[in-house]
Coordinates of C-alpha atoms in Angstrom, one line a residue:
X1 CA -4.2 -5.2 22.7
X2 CA -3.0 -5.9 19.0
X3 CA -5.4 -7.5 16.5
X4 CA -4.8 -11.0 15.3
X5 CA -3.0 -10.8 11.8
X6 CA -6.2 -11.6 9.8
X7 CA -8.2 -9.0 11.6
X8 CA -5.6 -6.4 11.3
X9 CA -5.3 -7.2 7.6
X10 CA -9.0 -6.8 7.0
X11 CA -9.1 -3.5 9.0
X12 CA -6.1 -2.0 7.1
X13 CA -7.3 -3.3 3.7
X14 CA -10.8 -1.6 4.5
X15 CA -9.0 1.6 5.3
X16 CA -7.0 1.6 2.1
X17 CA -10.0 0.9 0.0
X18 CA -11.8 3.8 1.7
X19 CA -8.8 6.0 1.1
X20 CA -8.8 5.3 -2.7
X21 CA -12.5 5.8 -3.1
X22 CA -12.4 9.1 -1.2
X23 CA -9.1 10.6 -2.7
X24 CA -9.2 12.8 -5.9
X25 CA -5.9 11.8 -7.2
X26 CA -2.6 10.0 -6.3
X27 CA -1.3 12.9 -4.3
X28 CA -4.2 13.2 -2.1
X29 CA -4.3 9.5 -1.5
X30 CA -0.6 9.3 -0.4
X31 CA -1.2 12.6 1.7
X32 CA -4.2 10.9 3.5
X33 CA -2.1 7.7 3.9
X34 CA 0.9 9.6 5.6
X35 CA -1.5 11.7 7.9
X36 CA -3.4 8.4 8.8
X37 CA -0.2 6.6 9.6
X38 CA 1.3 9.3 11.6
X39 CA -1.9 9.6 13.8
X40 CA -2.1 6.0 14.3
X41 CA 1.6 5.8 15.4
X42 CA 1.6 8.8 17.7
X43 CA 0.7 8.0 21.2
X44 CA 1.7 8.3 24.8
X45 CA 5.3 7.0 24.0
X46 CA 6.2 10.0 21.8
X47 CA 5.6 11.9 18.6
X48 CA 6.3 10.3 15.2
X49 CA 6.2 11.8 11.8
X50 CA 5.7 10.2 8.3
X51 CA 6.7 11.1 4.8
X52 CA 7.1 9.5 1.3
X53 CA 10.2 9.9 -0.5
X54 CA 10.4 9.4 -4.3
X55 CA 13.8 8.3 -5.9
X56 CA 14.1 8.9 -9.5
X57 CA 17.3 9.3 -11.6
X58 CA 19.3 9.0 -8.3
X59 CA 17.6 12.1 -7.0
X60 CA 15.4 12.0 -3.9
X61 CA 12.4 14.2 -3.3
X62 CA 9.7 14.4 -0.5
X63 CA 6.4 13.7 -2.3
X64 CA 4.1 14.0 0.8
X65 CA 4.5 14.4 4.5
X66 CA 2.2 14.3 7.6
X67 CA 3.2 17.8 8.6
X68 CA 5.9 20.5 8.4
X69 CA 8.2 18.7 10.8
X70 CA 7.9 15.4 8.7
X71 CA 8.8 17.5 5.6
X72 CA 11.8 19.1 7.3
X73 CA 13.2 15.7 8.5
X74 CA 12.6 14.0 5.1
X75 CA 14.2 16.8 3.1
X76 CA 17.0 16.8 5.5
X77 CA 17.7 13.1 4.6
X78 CA 17.2 13.9 0.9
X79 CA 20.0 16.2 1.2
X80 CA 22.4 13.5 1.8
X81 CA 23.3 10.7 -0.6
X82 CA 22.9 8.1 2.3
X83 CA 20.4 7.4 5.1
X84 CA 18.2 4.8 6.5
X85 CA 15.4 5.8 4.2
X86 CA 17.4 6.0 1.0
X87 CA 18.9 2.7 2.0
X88 CA 15.4 1.1 2.5
X89 CA 14.5 2.3 -1.2
X90 CA 17.8 1.3 -2.8
X91 CA 17.9 -2.2 -1.0
X92 CA 14.2 -2.8 -1.1
X93 CA 14.4 -3.7 2.5
X94 CA 13.1 -2.6 5.9
X95 CA 15.7 -0.5 7.7
X96 CA 15.5 0.5 11.3
X97 CA 17.8 3.0 13.0
X98 CA 17.4 2.3 16.6
X99 CA 19.4 5.4 18.1
X100 CA 21.1 7.7 15.7
X101 CA 23.4 8.9 18.5
X102 CA 25.1 5.6 18.5
X103 CA 24.1 4.1 14.8
X104 CA 27.2 5.3 12.7
X105 CA 26.0 3.8 9.4
X106 CA 25.3 7.1 7.9
X107 CA 27.5 9.5 9.8
X108 CA 27.0 12.7 7.9
X109 CA 23.2 12.3 8.2
X110 CA 23.4 10.9 11.7
X111 CA 24.9 14.1 13.0
X112 CA 22.4 16.4 11.2
X113 CA 19.5 14.5 12.3
X114 CA 20.3 14.2 15.9
X115 CA 20.8 18.0 15.9
X116 CA 17.2 18.3 14.7
X117 CA 15.9 16.0 17.4
X118 CA 15.5 12.8 15.5
X119 CA 16.3 9.8 17.5
X120 CA 15.1 6.7 15.5
X121 CA 14.1 6.3 12.0
X122 CA 12.2 3.4 10.2
X123 CA 12.3 3.3 6.4
X124 CA 10.2 0.9 4.2
X125 CA 10.2 0.4 0.5
X126 CA 7.0 1.5 -1.2
X127 CA 6.3 -0.2 -4.5
X128 CA 5.4 2.0 -7.4
X129 CA 6.2 1.5 -11.0
X130 CA 9.3 0.4 -12.9
X131 CA 10.7 3.8 -13.5
X132 CA 10.4 5.1 -9.9
X133 CA 11.1 3.8 -6.4
X134 CA 9.8 5.2 -3.3
X135 CA 9.9 4.7 0.4
X136 CA 7.7 5.4 3.5
X137 CA 9.8 7.2 6.2
X138 CA 8.9 7.4 9.8
X139 CA 10.8 9.6 12.2
X140 CA 10.6 9.5 16.0
X141 CA 12.0 11.6 18.9
X142 CA 12.2 8.4 21.0
X143 CA 15.3 6.3 20.9
X144 CA 15.0 2.6 20.1
X145 CA 11.5 3.1 18.9
X146 CA 9.4 0.8 16.6
X147 CA 8.8 -2.6 18.1
X148 CA 8.6 -5.7 16.0
X149 CA 5.0 -5.7 16.2
X150 CA 4.7 -2.1 15.2
X151 CA 7.1 -2.7 12.3
X152 CA 4.9 -5.7 11.2
X153 CA 1.8 -3.5 11.3
X154 CA 3.4 -0.7 9.4
X155 CA 4.7 -3.2 6.6
X156 CA 1.2 -4.4 6.2
X157 CA -0.4 -0.9 5.8
X158 CA 2.5 0.0 3.5
X159 CA 2.1 -3.0 1.3
X160 CA -1.7 -2.5 1.2
X161 CA -1.4 1.1 0.4
X162 CA 1.1 0.3 -2.4
X163 CA -1.4 -2.4 -3.8
X164 CA -4.4 0.0 -3.5
X165 CA -2.4 2.8 -5.4
X166 CA -1.4 0.5 -8.1
X167 CA -5.0 -0.8 -8.6
X168 CA -6.3 2.8 -8.6
X169 CA -3.6 3.8 -11.3
X170 CA -4.6 0.8 -13.4
X171 CA -8.2 1.5 -13.3
X172 CA -7.7 5.1 -14.0
X173 CA -5.6 3.9 -17.1
X174 CA -8.4 1.6 -18.2
X175 CA -11.0 4.4 -17.8
X176 CA -8.7 6.5 -20.0
X177 CA -8.4 3.8 -22.6
X178 CA -12.2 3.4 -22.6
X179 CA -12.7 7.1 -23.0
X180 CA -10.1 7.1 -25.9
X181 CA -11.8 4.3 -27.5
X182 CA -15.2 5.9 -27.1
X183 CA -13.9 9.0 -28.6
X184 CA -12.5 7.2 -31.6
X185 CA -15.7 5.4 -32.3
X186 CA -17.6 8.6 -32.1
X187 CA -15.3 10.2 -34.6
X188 CA -15.5 7.3 -36.9
X189 CA -19.3 7.4 -36.8
X190 CA -19.7 11.0 -37.6
X191 CA -17.1 10.7 -40.5
X192 CA -18.9 7.8 -42.0
X193 CA -22.3 9.8 -41.6
X194 CA -20.6 12.7 -43.4
X195 CA -19.4 10.4 -46.2
X196 CA -22.9 9.0 -46.6
X197 CA -24.2 12.5 -47.0
X198 CA -21.7 13.5 -49.6
X199 CA -22.5 10.3 -51.6
X200 CA -26.1 11.0 -51.5
X201 CA -25.6 14.7 -52.4
X202 CA -23.1 14.0 -55.3
X203 CA -24.3 10.5 -56.3
X204 CA -20.6 9.3 -56.0
X205 CA -18.9 6.3 -54.7
X206 CA -17.6 6.0 -51.1
X207 CA -14.1 6.5 -52.1
X208 CA -14.9 9.7 -54.1
X209 CA -16.8 11.0 -51.0
X210 CA -13.9 10.6 -48.6
X211 CA -11.6 12.4 -51.2
X212 CA -14.2 15.2 -51.3
X213 CA -14.4 15.4 -47.5
X214 CA -10.5 15.3 -47.2
X215 CA -9.9 17.9 -49.7
X216 CA -12.6 20.2 -48.1
X217 CA -10.9 19.6 -44.7
X218 CA -7.5 20.6 -46.1
X219 CA -8.9 23.6 -48.0
X220 CA -10.6 25.0 -44.8
X221 CA -7.7 24.0 -42.7
X222 CA -9.9 22.2 -40.1
X223 CA -9.8 18.7 -38.7
X224 CA -11.7 16.0 -40.7
X225 CA -13.9 15.1 -37.8
X226 CA -14.8 18.7 -37.1
X227 CA -15.9 19.3 -40.7
X228 CA -17.8 16.0 -40.7
X229 CA -19.6 16.9 -37.5
X230 CA -20.5 20.4 -39.1
X231 CA -21.8 18.6 -42.2
X232 CA -23.9 16.2 -40.3
X233 CA -25.3 18.9 -38.1
X234 CA -26.4 20.9 -41.1
X235 CA -28.6 17.9 -42.0
X236 CA -29.8 16.9 -38.6
X237 CA -30.0 18.6 -35.3
X238 CA -29.9 15.4 -33.2
X239 CA -26.5 14.2 -31.7
X240 CA -24.9 11.4 -33.4
X241 CA -24.5 8.0 -31.8
X242 CA -22.3 5.2 -32.2
X243 CA -23.6 1.8 -33.6
X244 CA -23.2 0.4 -29.9
X245 CA -25.3 2.9 -28.1
X246 CA -28.8 1.9 -27.4

């Protein structure tokens, strides 16, 4: 029995949040997602395989797959310029090939896929960033696979996975920005302290102290921050803190 739409969305959302929290990086998140999707879709009706294809600069490449067969099927499609999954990515639409033995929209790919045992294919666009497009590809050995209810559920999971991934990337970017800001603040603090030390030792102005510090940095061929930290450490063994730290 299928969940009602609200219950299904909450369940899928909870799953995506868990995957984001448990994954070490983007690749592991996508890997976990494809394996989970393949596991959910595979049942008494037949085996199904999942993969994610990245399309960049008109070149397609398999990013992750649920297993060796999934990678084999996906790399086969990437070898051709046209196919259901590549069409899904380029058109930004869900593409279903019900039976590749009779679906002649991609004749070259069709023959090769049927020879490998692929009967039906489902391709869904997977939103990434502006410079790259991707798709979730699902392969089945059963003709006329993927019911409307199943497609709707896969669409929902794919959308939530894409949203979760973009959020994770955004948070990671913010963490990097915060880290960069902190490093800049710490660098500025130790330089200011070193300038103060030079002013006290030489009884000179702040501008003169900065000039002395820069000249010493150039003469010893080391970074200004490293020289400043060395000077401050010679005065105090305690680590420096920014003005914003308690």
